[in-house]
mmCIF file of C-alpha atoms in Angstrom:
data_model
loop_
_atom_site.group_PDB
_atom_site.id
_atom_site.type_symbol
_atom_site.label_atom_id
_atom_site.label_comp_id
_atom_site.label_asym_id
_atom_site.label_seq_id
_atom_site.Cartn_x
_atom_site.Cartn_y
_atom_site.Cartn_z
ATOM 1 C CA UNK A 18 14.983 10.140 -10.741
ATOM 2 C CA UNK A 19 11.944 10.610 -14.115
ATOM 3 C CA UNK A 20 8.262 10.406 -14.428
ATOM 4 C CA UNK A 21 6.471 6.973 -14.937
ATOM 5 C CA UNK A 22 2.584 7.429 -16.166
ATOM 6 C CA UNK A 23 2.124 3.689 -16.550
ATOM 7 C CA UNK A 24 2.937 3.598 -12.737
ATOM 8 C CA UNK A 25 0.075 5.686 -12.123
ATOM 9 C CA UNK A 26 -2.272 4.207 -14.029
ATOM 10 C CA UNK A 27 -0.347 0.371 -10.902
ATOM 11 C CA UNK A 28 -1.987 2.574 -8.851
ATOM 12 C CA UNK A 29 -5.058 2.916 -10.540
ATOM 13 C CA UNK A 30 -5.851 -0.339 -10.549
ATOM 14 C CA UNK A 31 -4.593 -1.425 -6.710
ATOM 15 C CA UNK A 32 -6.908 0.751 -5.728
ATOM 16 C CA UNK A 33 -9.507 -0.290 -8.032
ATOM 17 C CA UNK A 34 -9.197 -3.594 -5.897
ATOM 18 C CA UNK A 35 -9.459 -2.623 -2.860
ATOM 19 C CA UNK A 36 -12.817 -0.699 -3.267
ATOM 20 C CA UNK A 37 -13.981 -3.583 -5.170
ATOM 21 C CA UNK A 38 -13.581 -5.806 -2.366
ATOM 22 C CA UNK A 39 -14.870 -3.021 0.354
ATOM 23 C CA UNK A 40 -17.782 -2.617 -1.373
ATOM 24 C CA UNK A 41 -18.938 -4.863 -3.401
ATOM 25 C CA UNK A 42 -20.583 -8.217 -2.235
ATOM 26 C CA UNK A 43 -17.098 -10.867 -1.161
ATOM 27 C CA UNK A 44 -16.501 -14.405 -3.053
ATOM 28 C CA UNK A 45 -19.655 -12.812 -5.368
ATOM 29 C CA UNK A 46 -19.515 -11.440 -9.130
ATOM 30 C CA UNK A 47 -16.317 -9.716 -9.742
ATOM 31 C CA UNK A 48 -15.557 -9.722 -6.062
ATOM 32 C CA UNK A 49 -14.380 -13.511 -6.755
ATOM 33 C CA UNK A 50 -11.761 -12.895 -5.694
ATOM 34 C CA UNK A 51 -9.808 -11.569 -2.597
ATOM 35 C CA UNK A 52 -9.195 -8.760 -4.753
ATOM 36 C CA UNK A 53 -8.502 -6.578 -1.623
ATOM 37 C CA UNK A 54 -5.774 -8.793 -0.175
ATOM 38 C CA UNK A 55 -3.902 -8.571 -3.743
ATOM 39 C CA UNK A 56 -4.615 -4.478 -4.207
ATOM 40 C CA UNK A 57 -2.727 -3.807 -1.134
ATOM 41 C CA UNK A 58 0.098 -6.525 -1.579
ATOM 42 C CA UNK A 59 0.822 -4.249 -5.321
ATOM 43 C CA UNK A 60 1.084 -1.458 -3.385
ATOM 44 C CA UNK A 61 3.902 -2.755 -1.662
ATOM 45 C CA UNK A 62 5.503 -4.192 -3.919
ATOM 46 C CA UNK A 63 5.118 -0.585 -6.462
ATOM 47 C CA UNK A 64 6.473 1.069 -2.873
ATOM 48 C CA UNK A 65 9.478 -1.122 -2.560
ATOM 49 C CA UNK A 66 10.511 -0.512 -5.743
ATOM 50 C CA UNK A 67 9.431 3.710 -5.929
ATOM 51 C CA UNK A 68 11.188 3.745 -2.602
ATOM 52 C CA UNK A 69 14.101 1.320 -3.160
ATOM 53 C CA UNK A 70 14.797 3.142 -6.038
ATOM 54 C CA UNK A 71 15.002 6.430 -4.486
ATOM 55 C CA UNK A 72 17.377 6.001 -1.869
ATOM 56 C CA UNK A 73 19.726 3.901 -4.773
ATOM 57 C CA UNK A 74 19.813 6.878 -6.454
ATOM 58 C CA UNK A 75 19.880 9.485 -3.173
ATOM 59 C CA UNK A 76 22.759 6.198 -1.280
ATOM 60 C CA UNK A 77 24.456 8.134 -5.017
ATOM 61 C CA UNK A 78 24.823 12.219 -3.938
ATOM 62 C CA UNK A 79 26.023 12.595 -0.366
ATOM 63 C CA UNK A 80 26.043 10.710 3.450
ATOM 64 C CA UNK A 81 23.880 8.779 4.174
ATOM 65 C CA UNK A 82 22.646 11.502 7.490
ATOM 66 C CA UNK A 83 21.367 13.990 4.648
ATOM 67 C CA UNK A 84 19.984 11.543 2.612
ATOM 68 C CA UNK A 85 18.141 9.755 5.315
ATOM 69 C CA UNK A 86 16.406 13.766 6.281
ATOM 70 C CA UNK A 87 15.679 14.397 2.653
ATOM 71 C CA UNK A 88 13.742 10.708 1.987
ATOM 72 C CA UNK A 89 11.918 11.523 5.846
ATOM 73 C CA UNK A 90 10.958 14.928 5.126
ATOM 74 C CA UNK A 91 9.826 14.023 1.427
ATOM 75 C CA UNK A 92 8.332 11.085 2.780
ATOM 76 C CA UNK A 93 6.117 12.300 5.795
ATOM 77 C CA UNK A 94 4.532 15.729 3.153
ATOM 78 C CA UNK A 95 3.554 13.633 1.495
ATOM 79 C CA UNK A 96 2.200 11.105 3.726
ATOM 80 C CA UNK A 97 1.555 13.249 7.846
ATOM 81 C CA UNK A 98 -0.428 15.696 6.526
ATOM 82 C CA UNK A 99 -3.840 14.401 5.294
ATOM 83 C CA UNK A 100 -3.982 11.785 7.759
ATOM 84 C CA UNK A 101 -3.357 13.382 10.513
ATOM 85 C CA UNK A 102 -6.104 16.167 8.690
ATOM 86 C CA UNK A 103 -8.990 12.711 8.382
ATOM 87 C CA UNK A 104 -8.463 12.505 12.685
ATOM 88 C CA UNK A 105 -8.242 15.810 13.904
ATOM 89 C CA UNK A 106 -11.405 15.713 11.519
ATOM 90 C CA UNK A 107 -12.891 12.450 12.958
ATOM 91 C CA UNK A 108 -11.879 14.174 16.565
ATOM 92 C CA UNK A 109 -13.683 17.322 16.180
ATOM 93 C CA UNK A 110 -16.729 15.468 14.457
ATOM 94 C CA UNK A 111 -16.965 12.811 17.770
ATOM 95 C CA UNK A 112 -17.593 15.982 19.216
ATOM 96 C CA UNK A 113 -21.101 16.704 17.684
ATOM 97 C CA UNK A 114 -22.361 12.868 17.807
ATOM 98 C CA UNK A 115 -20.768 12.413 13.878
ATOM 99 C CA UNK A 116 -19.276 9.025 14.329
ATOM 100 C CA UNK A 117 -17.892 5.558 12.890
ATOM 101 C CA UNK A 118 -17.448 2.082 14.455
ATOM 102 C CA UNK A 119 -13.740 2.287 15.191
ATOM 103 C CA UNK A 120 -11.884 1.757 18.141
ATOM 104 C CA UNK A 121 -10.026 5.434 17.138
ATOM 105 C CA UNK A 122 -12.305 7.086 20.334
ATOM 106 C CA UNK A 123 -11.497 4.960 23.029
ATOM 107 C CA UNK A 124 -7.386 4.619 21.701
ATOM 108 C CA UNK A 125 -6.391 7.168 19.372
ATOM 109 C CA UNK A 126 -3.068 6.488 20.624
ATOM 110 C CA UNK A 127 -2.285 3.152 18.023
ATOM 111 C CA UNK A 128 -4.204 6.047 15.093
ATOM 112 C CA UNK A 129 -1.720 8.629 15.877
ATOM 113 C CA UNK A 130 1.277 7.135 16.558
ATOM 114 C CA UNK A 131 1.093 4.854 12.664
ATOM 115 C CA UNK A 132 0.473 1.131 15.270
ATOM 116 C CA UNK A 133 -3.245 0.659 13.443
ATOM 117 C CA UNK A 134 -1.731 -3.383 12.238
ATOM 118 C CA UNK A 135 0.083 -3.737 15.886
ATOM 119 C CA UNK A 136 -3.417 -3.125 16.982
ATOM 120 C CA UNK A 137 -5.261 -5.329 14.696
ATOM 121 C CA UNK A 138 -2.299 -7.128 15.924
ATOM 122 C CA UNK A 139 -4.251 -7.559 19.055
ATOM 123 C CA UNK A 140 -7.726 -6.808 19.407
ATOM 124 C CA UNK A 141 -8.821 -9.058 15.331
ATOM 125 C CA UNK A 142 -11.123 -5.423 15.521
ATOM 126 C CA UNK A 143 -11.894 -5.342 11.327
ATOM 127 C CA UNK A 144 -15.071 -4.299 11.811
ATOM 128 C CA UNK A 145 -13.597 -0.757 12.614
ATOM 129 C CA UNK A 146 -13.827 2.066 9.912
ATOM 130 C CA UNK A 147 -9.909 2.454 9.812
ATOM 131 C CA UNK A 148 -9.035 -1.305 10.144
ATOM 132 C CA UNK A 149 -7.095 -1.032 7.016
ATOM 133 C CA UNK A 150 -5.045 1.667 7.954
ATOM 134 C CA UNK A 151 -3.302 -1.073 9.233
ATOM 135 C CA UNK A 152 -1.450 -0.469 5.681
ATOM 136 C CA UNK A 153 -0.520 2.445 6.097
ATOM 137 C CA UNK A 154 1.179 2.008 9.537
ATOM 138 C CA UNK A 155 2.801 -1.137 7.611
ATOM 139 C CA UNK A 156 4.232 1.677 4.730
ATOM 140 C CA UNK A 157 5.216 3.976 7.194
ATOM 141 C CA UNK A 158 7.173 1.063 9.796
ATOM 142 C CA UNK A 159 8.603 0.880 6.263
ATOM 143 C CA UNK A 160 9.222 3.988 5.631
ATOM 144 C CA UNK A 161 11.920 4.444 8.968
ATOM 145 C CA UNK A 162 13.594 1.518 8.656
ATOM 146 C CA UNK A 163 14.306 0.133 5.076
ATOM 147 C CA UNK A 164 16.517 3.558 4.717
ATOM 148 C CA UNK A 165 19.763 1.716 6.950
ATOM 149 C CA UNK A 166 19.558 -0.775 4.674
ATOM 150 C CA UNK A 167 19.701 0.823 1.490
ATOM 151 C CA UNK A 168 21.757 3.828 2.390
ATOM 152 C CA UNK A 169 23.706 1.568 3.870
ATOM 153 C CA UNK A 170 24.800 -2.186 2.268
ATOM 154 C CA UNK A 171 27.364 -1.974 -0.747
ATOM 155 C CA UNK A 172 25.442 -2.806 -3.672
ATOM 156 C CA UNK A 173 27.787 -6.008 -3.404
ATOM 157 C CA UNK A 174 25.597 -7.226 -0.347
ATOM 158 C CA UNK A 175 22.441 -5.891 -1.239
ATOM 159 C CA UNK A 176 20.986 -8.947 -3.293
ATOM 160 C CA UNK A 177 22.028 -10.740 -0.027
ATOM 161 C CA UNK A 178 19.862 -8.996 1.390
ATOM 162 C CA UNK A 179 16.799 -8.353 -0.471
ATOM 163 C CA UNK A 180 17.113 -12.163 -0.901
ATOM 164 C CA UNK A 181 17.263 -12.925 2.086
ATOM 165 C CA UNK A 182 14.299 -10.715 3.459
ATOM 166 C CA UNK A 183 11.708 -12.800 0.867
ATOM 167 C CA UNK A 184 12.662 -15.980 2.285
ATOM 168 C CA UNK A 185 12.625 -13.359 5.464
ATOM 169 C CA UNK A 186 8.619 -12.443 5.988
ATOM 170 C CA UNK A 187 7.466 -15.656 4.929
ATOM 171 C CA UNK A 188 9.303 -17.260 7.955
ATOM 172 C CA UNK A 189 7.872 -14.656 9.781
ATOM 173 C CA UNK A 190 4.356 -15.114 9.399
ATOM 174 C CA UNK A 191 4.679 -19.128 10.068
ATOM 175 C CA UNK A 192 5.646 -17.301 13.096
ATOM 176 C CA UNK A 193 3.438 -14.345 13.840
ATOM 177 C CA UNK A 194 0.621 -16.057 13.353
ATOM 178 C CA UNK A 195 0.449 -19.949 14.270
ATOM 179 C CA UNK A 196 2.702 -19.188 16.923
ATOM 180 C CA UNK A 197 2.061 -16.083 18.283
ATOM 181 C CA UNK A 198 -1.925 -16.247 17.257
ATOM 182 C CA UNK A 199 -1.663 -12.416 15.115
ATOM 183 C CA UNK A 200 -3.172 -11.817 12.143
ATOM 184 C CA UNK A 201 0.206 -11.805 9.552
ATOM 185 C CA UNK A 202 0.305 -7.819 9.753
ATOM 186 C CA UNK A 203 2.762 -6.057 11.299
ATOM 187 C CA UNK A 204 5.680 -5.281 8.549
ATOM 188 C CA UNK A 205 7.638 -7.752 9.278
ATOM 189 C CA UNK A 206 5.233 -9.796 8.240
ATOM 190 C CA UNK A 207 4.786 -7.900 5.036
ATOM 191 C CA UNK A 208 8.108 -7.386 4.756
ATOM 192 C CA UNK A 209 8.915 -9.563 1.408
ATOM 193 C CA UNK A 210 6.192 -7.760 -0.498
ATOM 194 C CA UNK A 211 8.843 -4.602 -0.127
ATOM 195 C CA UNK A 212 11.606 -7.549 -1.149
ATOM 196 C CA UNK A 213 10.230 -8.161 -4.577
ATOM 197 C CA UNK A 214 10.283 -4.574 -5.580
ATOM 198 C CA UNK A 215 13.582 -3.735 -4.141
ATOM 199 C CA UNK A 216 14.594 -6.477 -6.024
ATOM 200 C CA UNK A 217 12.943 -4.807 -9.197
ATOM 201 C CA UNK A 218 14.767 -1.695 -8.646
ATOM 202 C CA UNK A 219 17.767 -4.300 -8.441
ATOM 203 C CA UNK A 220 18.495 -5.740 -11.078
ATOM 204 C CA UNK A 221 17.591 -2.997 -13.150
ATOM 205 C CA UNK A 222 19.595 -0.648 -11.811
ATOM 206 C CA UNK A 223 22.546 -3.356 -11.753
ATOM 207 C CA UNK A 224 22.013 -3.431 -15.468
ATOM 208 C CA UNK A 225 20.827 -6.602 -15.003
ATOM 209 C CA UNK A 226 17.500 -5.584 -16.256
ATOM 210 C CA UNK A 227 16.945 -7.882 -19.986
ATOM 211 C CA UNK A 228 17.974 -11.641 -17.765
ATOM 212 C CA UNK A 229 15.676 -10.110 -14.468
ATOM 213 C CA UNK A 230 12.795 -10.108 -17.694
ATOM 214 C CA UNK A 231 13.945 -13.284 -18.795
ATOM 215 C CA UNK A 232 12.797 -15.463 -15.387
ATOM 216 C CA UNK A 233 9.984 -12.604 -15.431
ATOM 217 C CA UNK A 234 9.019 -14.299 -19.199
ATOM 218 C CA UNK A 235 10.239 -17.863 -18.414
ATOM 219 C CA UNK A 236 7.870 -17.812 -14.781
ATOM 220 C CA UNK A 237 4.915 -16.284 -15.708
ATOM 221 C CA UNK A 238 2.614 -19.140 -16.564
ATOM 222 C CA UNK A 239 3.509 -21.497 -13.055
ATOM 223 C CA UNK A 240 3.542 -18.973 -10.620
ATOM 224 C CA UNK A 241 0.350 -16.928 -12.645
ATOM 225 C CA UNK A 242 -0.802 -21.149 -12.294
ATOM 226 C CA UNK A 243 0.463 -20.592 -8.581
ATOM 227 C CA UNK A 244 -1.073 -17.366 -7.858
ATOM 228 C CA UNK A 245 -5.216 -18.481 -8.558
ATOM 229 C CA UNK A 246 -4.917 -21.541 -6.686
ATOM 230 C CA UNK A 247 -4.292 -19.943 -4.318
ATOM 231 C CA UNK A 248 -6.792 -17.322 -4.898
ATOM 232 C CA UNK A 249 -9.458 -20.392 -5.834
ATOM 233 C CA UNK A 250 -8.819 -23.349 -3.982
ATOM 234 C CA UNK A 251 -7.403 -22.228 -0.622
ATOM 235 C CA UNK A 252 -10.057 -20.438 2.199
ATOM 236 C CA UNK A 253 -7.662 -17.977 4.641
ATOM 237 C CA UNK A 254 -7.002 -20.207 7.296
ATOM 238 C CA UNK A 255 -5.059 -22.971 5.070
ATOM 239 C CA UNK A 256 -1.478 -23.105 5.988
ATOM 240 C CA UNK A 257 -0.533 -22.594 2.344
ATOM 241 C CA UNK A 258 -2.245 -19.184 1.554
ATOM 242 C CA UNK A 259 -0.934 -17.689 4.945
ATOM 243 C CA UNK A 260 2.410 -19.045 3.980
ATOM 244 C CA UNK A 261 2.475 -18.465 -0.040
ATOM 245 C CA UNK A 262 -0.500 -15.914 -0.593
ATOM 246 C CA UNK A 263 1.602 -12.428 -0.696
ATOM 247 C CA UNK A 264 4.874 -14.202 -1.954
ATOM 248 C CA UNK A 265 2.900 -15.173 -5.227
ATOM 249 C CA UNK A 266 0.588 -11.838 -5.242
ATOM 250 C CA UNK A 267 4.270 -9.776 -4.853
ATOM 251 C CA UNK A 268 5.883 -12.589 -7.817
ATOM 252 C CA UNK A 269 2.582 -11.676 -10.180
ATOM 253 C CA UNK A 270 2.837 -7.599 -8.996
ATOM 254 C CA UNK A 271 6.537 -7.818 -10.667
ATOM 255 C CA UNK A 272 5.887 -8.661 -13.620
ATOM 256 C CA UNK A 273 2.912 -6.513 -13.706
ATOM 257 C CA UNK A 274 5.756 -3.514 -12.864
ATOM 258 C CA UNK A 275 8.185 -5.712 -15.325
ATOM 259 C CA UNK A 276 5.985 -5.008 -18.639
ATOM 260 C CA UNK A 277 4.394 -1.025 -16.834
ATOM 261 C CA UNK A 278 7.688 -0.443 -17.001
ATOM 262 C CA UNK A 279 8.715 -0.930 -20.819
ATOM 263 C CA UNK A 280 7.843 0.491 -23.741
ATOM 264 C CA UNK A 281 4.624 -1.844 -25.188
ATOM 265 C CA UNK A 282 0.641 -2.183 -24.995
ATOM 266 C CA UNK A 283 0.632 -2.922 -21.674
ATOM 267 C CA UNK A 284 2.687 0.711 -19.617
ATOM 268 C CA UNK A 285 0.135 2.761 -22.467
ATOM 269 C CA UNK A 286 -2.500 1.409 -20.900
ATOM 270 C CA UNK A 287 -1.427 2.145 -17.668
ATOM 271 C CA UNK A 288 -0.907 5.169 -19.345
ATOM 272 C CA UNK A 289 -3.870 7.013 -19.832
ATOM 273 C CA UNK A 290 -5.235 9.689 -18.399
ATOM 274 C CA UNK A 291 -7.732 8.465 -16.498
ATOM 275 C CA UNK A 292 -5.867 5.782 -14.798
ATOM 276 C CA UNK A 293 -3.086 8.164 -13.707
ATOM 277 C CA UNK A 294 -6.148 10.532 -12.427
ATOM 278 C CA UNK A 295 -6.756 8.049 -10.022
ATOM 279 C CA UNK A 296 -3.456 6.521 -9.449
ATOM 280 C CA UNK A 297 -2.398 10.263 -8.401
ATOM 281 C CA UNK A 298 -5.836 10.441 -6.350
ATOM 282 C CA UNK A 299 -5.360 6.674 -4.469
ATOM 283 C CA UNK A 300 -3.005 7.331 -1.351
ATOM 284 C CA UNK A 301 -6.519 9.531 -1.037
ATOM 285 C CA UNK A 302 -8.952 7.555 -2.093
ATOM 286 C CA UNK A 303 -7.680 4.866 0.153
ATOM 287 C CA UNK A 304 -7.759 7.099 3.139
ATOM 288 C CA UNK A 305 -10.842 8.130 3.003
ATOM 289 C CA UNK A 306 -13.005 5.365 0.822
ATOM 290 C CA UNK A 307 -14.237 4.320 4.686
ATOM 291 C CA UNK A 308 -15.280 6.891 6.246
ATOM 292 C CA UNK A 309 -16.293 9.759 3.521
ATOM 293 C CA UNK A 310 -18.823 8.135 2.701
ATOM 294 C CA UNK A 311 -20.252 7.555 6.159
ATOM 295 C CA UNK A 312 -19.876 10.446 7.251
ATOM 296 C CA UNK A 313 -22.114 12.142 4.401
ATOM 297 C CA UNK A 314 -24.980 9.619 5.346
ATOM 298 C CA UNK A 315 -24.916 10.444 8.626
ATOM 299 C CA UNK A 316 -24.324 14.024 7.874
ATOM 300 C CA UNK A 317 -26.895 13.901 5.137
ATOM 301 C CA UNK A 318 -29.491 12.330 7.676
ATOM 302 C CA UNK A 319 -29.157 15.334 10.020
ATOM 303 C CA UNK A 320 -30.056 17.855 8.030
ATOM 304 C CA UNK A 321 -32.728 15.547 6.127
ATOM 305 C CA UNK A 322 -31.202 16.028 2.359
ATOM 306 C CA UNK A 323 -32.507 13.122 0.225
ATOM 307 C CA UNK A 324 -30.240 11.040 -1.356
ATOM 308 C CA UNK A 325 -31.225 8.839 -4.155
ATOM 309 C CA UNK A 326 -30.560 5.078 -4.094
ATOM 310 C CA UNK A 327 -28.546 4.153 -6.948
ATOM 311 C CA UNK A 328 -26.945 0.774 -8.557
ATOM 312 C CA UNK A 329 -23.770 -0.165 -8.562
ATOM 313 C CA UNK A 330 -22.759 2.458 -5.063
ATOM 314 C CA UNK A 331 -22.633 5.467 -7.003
ATOM 315 C CA UNK A 332 -23.339 7.494 -4.323
ATOM 316 C CA UNK A 333 -20.860 7.396 -2.588
ATOM 317 C CA UNK A 334 -18.332 6.982 -5.703
ATOM 318 C CA UNK A 335 -18.976 10.104 -6.352
ATOM 319 C CA UNK A 336 -18.480 11.733 -2.969
ATOM 320 C CA UNK A 337 -14.900 9.177 -2.109
ATOM 321 C CA UNK A 338 -13.902 10.443 -5.628
ATOM 322 C CA UNK A 339 -15.056 14.255 -5.945
ATOM 323 C CA UNK A 340 -13.581 14.288 -1.683
ATOM 324 C CA UNK A 341 -9.867 12.546 -3.352
ATOM 325 C CA UNK A 342 -10.425 14.985 -6.307
ATOM 326 C CA UNK A 343 -10.484 18.730 -3.556
ATOM 327 C CA UNK A 344 -8.279 17.107 -1.518
ATOM 328 C CA UNK A 345 -4.877 16.000 -4.058
ATOM 329 C CA UNK A 346 -5.625 19.270 -6.124
ATOM 330 C CA UNK A 347 -5.957 21.250 -2.737
ATOM 331 C CA UNK A 348 -4.392 20.455 0.395
ATOM 332 C CA UNK A 349 -1.927 17.363 -1.188
ATOM 333 C CA UNK A 350 -0.529 18.740 -4.985
ATOM 334 C CA UNK A 351 0.492 22.200 -2.968
ATOM 335 C CA UNK A 352 2.121 20.104 -0.139
ATOM 336 C CA UNK A 353 4.320 17.847 -2.706
ATOM 337 C CA UNK A 354 5.421 21.451 -3.757
ATOM 338 C CA UNK A 355 7.243 21.707 -0.869
ATOM 339 C CA UNK A 356 9.666 18.593 -1.674
ATOM 340 C CA UNK A 357 11.542 20.899 -4.163
ATOM 341 C CA UNK A 358 14.007 21.695 -0.631
ATOM 342 C CA UNK A 359 14.559 19.124 0.062
#
């Protein structure tokens, strides 16, 4: 699989939507749209595309055991180091009374074991500074389950399975929210978003990219219209939004990915260097964005260091950007170089 710079640009768009959602007044100005849920869904669709593409490639190269081992090892090298490093840092700082508003200190097991989404389903504490990690838990659970289907299913049955997952995700969301009284943040409640990305990968590999693209062009206007109506005309408590917001956001995301993969103006816009760099740092940006600025202000206050009050969240953005860049250059890239052994 060759490197496609535009996909890093798509990652950049997703993380920027999340930052806007969490750092600016909700429902006002640039945050009038549900940017956070849109960004997270875009991340899920992109993961579904990339991970499924990788697994389909692995399926042709060797046995299931070897392919699964290599996949899990490479994912662990990408995901685990800075995640566990950050949790360890929070645990140490807690001993010095530098704390965040989070359940991590009382219920650390959910955070260490990537079960934050389950904990959110139970206690609904969205004020938790680490509550955005629910999506990281969903991704990790997806990484553990998805290979069994992508590596073991034949091409003949793969499309049936993926379309079934598209429908199953909507049905399970209804069951999760209206029968179990949950928040809809379990992996199965999000599985259709991954399946939409996987469908793009499947049809590209099956040589049906042009046919898939024709459907993208034919349906783009009604899909975007429905997406905007769900964002603007319906609130979070509406059944239609609970069931279909992720569906239509996923379809818009698939269209975005399709054009990002083509040689065109959108792909060239996404491939500009600043966006690519933000995309490469997107995991660190997501991991740190609710934690590092808070810790910075606490430590600056304790040390008596004055912090200027600048508009547009410039200080948190600068602190977060520097942290994510150093993390990417000094920790993530060196560790990712070990992927060559798998």
